[in-house]
C-alpha positions as YAML, in Angstrom:
chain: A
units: angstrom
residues:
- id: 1
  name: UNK
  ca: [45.94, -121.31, 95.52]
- id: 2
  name: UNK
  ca: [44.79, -124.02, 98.21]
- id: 3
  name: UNK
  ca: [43.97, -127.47, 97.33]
- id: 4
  name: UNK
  ca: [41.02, -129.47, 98.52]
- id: 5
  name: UNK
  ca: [41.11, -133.13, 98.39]
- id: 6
  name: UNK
  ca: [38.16, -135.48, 99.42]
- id: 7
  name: UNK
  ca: [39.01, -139.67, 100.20]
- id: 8
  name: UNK
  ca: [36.69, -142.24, 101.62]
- id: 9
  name: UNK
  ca: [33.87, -142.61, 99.63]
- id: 10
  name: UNK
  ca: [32.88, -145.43, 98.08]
- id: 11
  name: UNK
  ca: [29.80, -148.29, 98.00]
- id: 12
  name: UNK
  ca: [28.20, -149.14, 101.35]
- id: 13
  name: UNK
  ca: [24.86, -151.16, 102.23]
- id: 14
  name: UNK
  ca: [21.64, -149.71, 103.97]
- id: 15
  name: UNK
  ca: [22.49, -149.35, 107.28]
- id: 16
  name: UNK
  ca: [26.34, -149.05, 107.26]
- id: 17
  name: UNK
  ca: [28.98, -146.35, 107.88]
- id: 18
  name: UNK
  ca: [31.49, -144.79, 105.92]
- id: 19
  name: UNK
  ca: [33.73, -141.80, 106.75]
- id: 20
  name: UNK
  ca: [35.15, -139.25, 104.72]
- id: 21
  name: UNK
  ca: [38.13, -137.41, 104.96]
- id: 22
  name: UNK
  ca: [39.19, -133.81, 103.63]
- id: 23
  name: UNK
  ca: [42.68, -132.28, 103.25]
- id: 24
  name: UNK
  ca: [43.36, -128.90, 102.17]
- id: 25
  name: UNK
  ca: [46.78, -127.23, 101.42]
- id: 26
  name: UNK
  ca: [46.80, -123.88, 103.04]
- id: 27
  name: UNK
  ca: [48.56, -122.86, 106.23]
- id: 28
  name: UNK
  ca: [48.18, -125.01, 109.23]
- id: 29
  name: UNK
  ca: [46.18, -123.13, 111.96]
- id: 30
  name: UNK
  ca: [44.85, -120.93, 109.71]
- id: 31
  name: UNK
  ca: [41.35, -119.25, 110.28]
- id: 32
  name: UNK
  ca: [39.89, -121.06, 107.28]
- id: 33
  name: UNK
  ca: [36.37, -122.64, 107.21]
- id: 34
  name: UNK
  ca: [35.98, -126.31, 106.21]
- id: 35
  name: UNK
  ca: [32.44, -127.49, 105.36]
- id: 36
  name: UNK
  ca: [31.14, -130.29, 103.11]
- id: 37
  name: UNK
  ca: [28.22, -130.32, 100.65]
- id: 38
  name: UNK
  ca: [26.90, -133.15, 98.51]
- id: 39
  name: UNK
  ca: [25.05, -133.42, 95.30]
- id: 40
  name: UNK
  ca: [22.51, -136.36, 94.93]
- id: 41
  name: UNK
  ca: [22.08, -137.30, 91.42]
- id: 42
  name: UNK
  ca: [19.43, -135.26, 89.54]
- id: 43
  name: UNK
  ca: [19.35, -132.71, 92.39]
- id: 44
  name: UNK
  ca: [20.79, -129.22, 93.52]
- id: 45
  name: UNK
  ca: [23.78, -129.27, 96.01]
- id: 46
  name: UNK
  ca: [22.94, -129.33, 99.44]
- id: 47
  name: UNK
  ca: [24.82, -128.85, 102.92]
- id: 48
  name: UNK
  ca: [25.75, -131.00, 104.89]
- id: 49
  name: UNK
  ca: [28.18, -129.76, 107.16]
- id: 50
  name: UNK
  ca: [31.02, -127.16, 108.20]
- id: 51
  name: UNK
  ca: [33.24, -126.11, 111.27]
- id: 52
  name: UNK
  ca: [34.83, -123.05, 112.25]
- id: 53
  name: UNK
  ca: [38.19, -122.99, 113.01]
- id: 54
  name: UNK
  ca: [37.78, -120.91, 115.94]
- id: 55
  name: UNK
  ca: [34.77, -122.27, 117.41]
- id: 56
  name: UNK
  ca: [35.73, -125.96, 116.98]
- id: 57
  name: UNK
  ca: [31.32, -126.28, 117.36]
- id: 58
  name: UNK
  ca: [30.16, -128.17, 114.06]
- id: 59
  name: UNK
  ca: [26.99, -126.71, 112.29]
- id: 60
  name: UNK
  ca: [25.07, -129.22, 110.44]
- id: 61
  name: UNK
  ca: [22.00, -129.13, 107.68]
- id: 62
  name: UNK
  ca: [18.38, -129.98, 108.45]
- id: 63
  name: UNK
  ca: [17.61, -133.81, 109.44]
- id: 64
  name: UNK
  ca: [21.19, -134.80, 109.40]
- id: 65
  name: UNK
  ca: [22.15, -134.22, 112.76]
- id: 66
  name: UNK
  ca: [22.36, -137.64, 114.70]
- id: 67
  name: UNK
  ca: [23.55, -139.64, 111.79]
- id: 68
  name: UNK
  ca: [26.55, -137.50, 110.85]
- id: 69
  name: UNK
  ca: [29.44, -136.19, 112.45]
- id: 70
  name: UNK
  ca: [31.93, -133.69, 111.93]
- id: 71
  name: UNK
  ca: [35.06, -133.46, 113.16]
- id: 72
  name: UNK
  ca: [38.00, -131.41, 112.46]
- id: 73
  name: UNK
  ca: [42.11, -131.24, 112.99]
- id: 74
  name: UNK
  ca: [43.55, -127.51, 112.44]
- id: 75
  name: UNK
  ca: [47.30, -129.16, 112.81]
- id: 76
  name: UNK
  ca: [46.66, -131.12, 109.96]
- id: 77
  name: UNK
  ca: [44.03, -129.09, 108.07]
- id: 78
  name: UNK
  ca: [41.37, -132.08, 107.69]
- id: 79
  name: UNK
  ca: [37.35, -132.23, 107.97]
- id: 80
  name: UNK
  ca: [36.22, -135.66, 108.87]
- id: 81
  name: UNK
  ca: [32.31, -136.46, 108.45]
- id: 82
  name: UNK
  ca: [31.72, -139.83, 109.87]
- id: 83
  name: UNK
  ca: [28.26, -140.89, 108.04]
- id: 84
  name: UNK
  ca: [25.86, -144.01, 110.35]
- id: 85
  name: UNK
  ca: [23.03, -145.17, 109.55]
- id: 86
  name: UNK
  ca: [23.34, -144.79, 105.88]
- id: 87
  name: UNK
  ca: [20.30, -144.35, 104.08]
- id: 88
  name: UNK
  ca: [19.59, -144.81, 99.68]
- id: 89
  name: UNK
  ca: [18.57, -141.41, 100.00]
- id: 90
  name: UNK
  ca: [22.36, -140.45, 101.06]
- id: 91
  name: UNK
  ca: [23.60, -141.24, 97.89]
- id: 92
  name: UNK
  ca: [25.21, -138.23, 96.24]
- id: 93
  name: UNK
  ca: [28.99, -136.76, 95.30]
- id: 94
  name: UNK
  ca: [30.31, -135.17, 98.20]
- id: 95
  name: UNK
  ca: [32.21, -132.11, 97.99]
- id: 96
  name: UNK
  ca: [35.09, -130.81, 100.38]
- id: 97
  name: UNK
  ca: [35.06, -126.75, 100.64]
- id: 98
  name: UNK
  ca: [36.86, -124.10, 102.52]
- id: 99
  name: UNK
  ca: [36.78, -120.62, 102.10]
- id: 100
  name: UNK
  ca: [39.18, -118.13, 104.48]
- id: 101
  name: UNK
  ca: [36.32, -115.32, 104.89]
- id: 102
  name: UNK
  ca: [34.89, -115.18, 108.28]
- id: 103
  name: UNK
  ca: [31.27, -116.96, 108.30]
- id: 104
  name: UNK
  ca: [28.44, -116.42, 111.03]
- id: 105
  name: UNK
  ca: [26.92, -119.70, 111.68]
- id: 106
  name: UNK
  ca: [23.62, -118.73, 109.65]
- id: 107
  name: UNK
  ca: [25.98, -118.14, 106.75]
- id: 108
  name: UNK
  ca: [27.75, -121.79, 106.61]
- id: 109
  name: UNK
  ca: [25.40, -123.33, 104.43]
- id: 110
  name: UNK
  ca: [25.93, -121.01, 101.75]
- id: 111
  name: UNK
  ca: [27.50, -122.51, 98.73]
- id: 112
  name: UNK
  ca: [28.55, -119.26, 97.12]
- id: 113
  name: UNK
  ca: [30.80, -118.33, 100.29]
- id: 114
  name: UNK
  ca: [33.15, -121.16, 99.56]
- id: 115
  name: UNK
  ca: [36.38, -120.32, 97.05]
- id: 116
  name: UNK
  ca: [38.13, -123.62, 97.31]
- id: 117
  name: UNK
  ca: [36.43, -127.11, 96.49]
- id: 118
  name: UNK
  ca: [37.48, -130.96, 95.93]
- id: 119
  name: UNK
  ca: [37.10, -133.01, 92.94]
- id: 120
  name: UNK
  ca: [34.40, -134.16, 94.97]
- id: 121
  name: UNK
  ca: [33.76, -138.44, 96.08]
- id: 122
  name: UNK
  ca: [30.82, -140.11, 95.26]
- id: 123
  name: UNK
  ca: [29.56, -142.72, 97.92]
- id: 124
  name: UNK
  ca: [26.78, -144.73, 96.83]
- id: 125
  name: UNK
  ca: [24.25, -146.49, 99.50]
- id: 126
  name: UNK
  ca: [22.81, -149.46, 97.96]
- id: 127
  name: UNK
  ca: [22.22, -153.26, 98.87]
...
């Protein structure tokens, strides 16, 4: 069973930057998929992000390109997402998932693809 744990969120202002971190258990090097997601309050779970191990080219969801980054260590097993430009509207649990099927790009932002997840972090954008 691999583990997925999430750190870094927490309360930032309009405007700032926070970056999360992911960590997950299986073996180093190995061909799995990271990807985050995060849940607003009230609202369905939505993608954020993801990187292939093998194509070290992030993929990222619609209008969050430009604030958010992704970046990823495959000695280490961690998914970074370095947020800027924080927005209210950014407010939501994010969730940590990997998944060790092979994904084409189109297929990243599928939820249902994913077999491992975090407790999730909730970061919170408010002044």
């Amino acid at each position: 069973q691999v583990q997925v744990l999430e750190s870094g969120g927490g309360l930032v202002q309009p405007g700032g930057s926070l970056r999360l971190s992911c960590a997950h258990s299986g073996r180093a090097y190995s061909g799995y998929t990271m990807a985050w997601f995060r849940q607003p309050p009230g609202k369905a779970r939505e993608f954020v992000g993801a990187m292939k191990r093998t194509s070290g080219v992030p993929s990222y969801g619609d209008s969050l390109k430009g604030r958010f980054a992704i970046s990823r260590d495959n000695a280490k097993n961690t998914l970074d997402l370095q947020m800027n430009s924080l927005k209210p509207e950014d407010t939501a649990v994010y969730y940590c998932a990997v998944t060790s099927r092979t994904l084409i790009t189109s297929s990243l932002a599928r939820d249902d693809l994913y077999e491992y997840w975090g407790q999730g972090t909730q970061v919170t954008v408010s002044s």
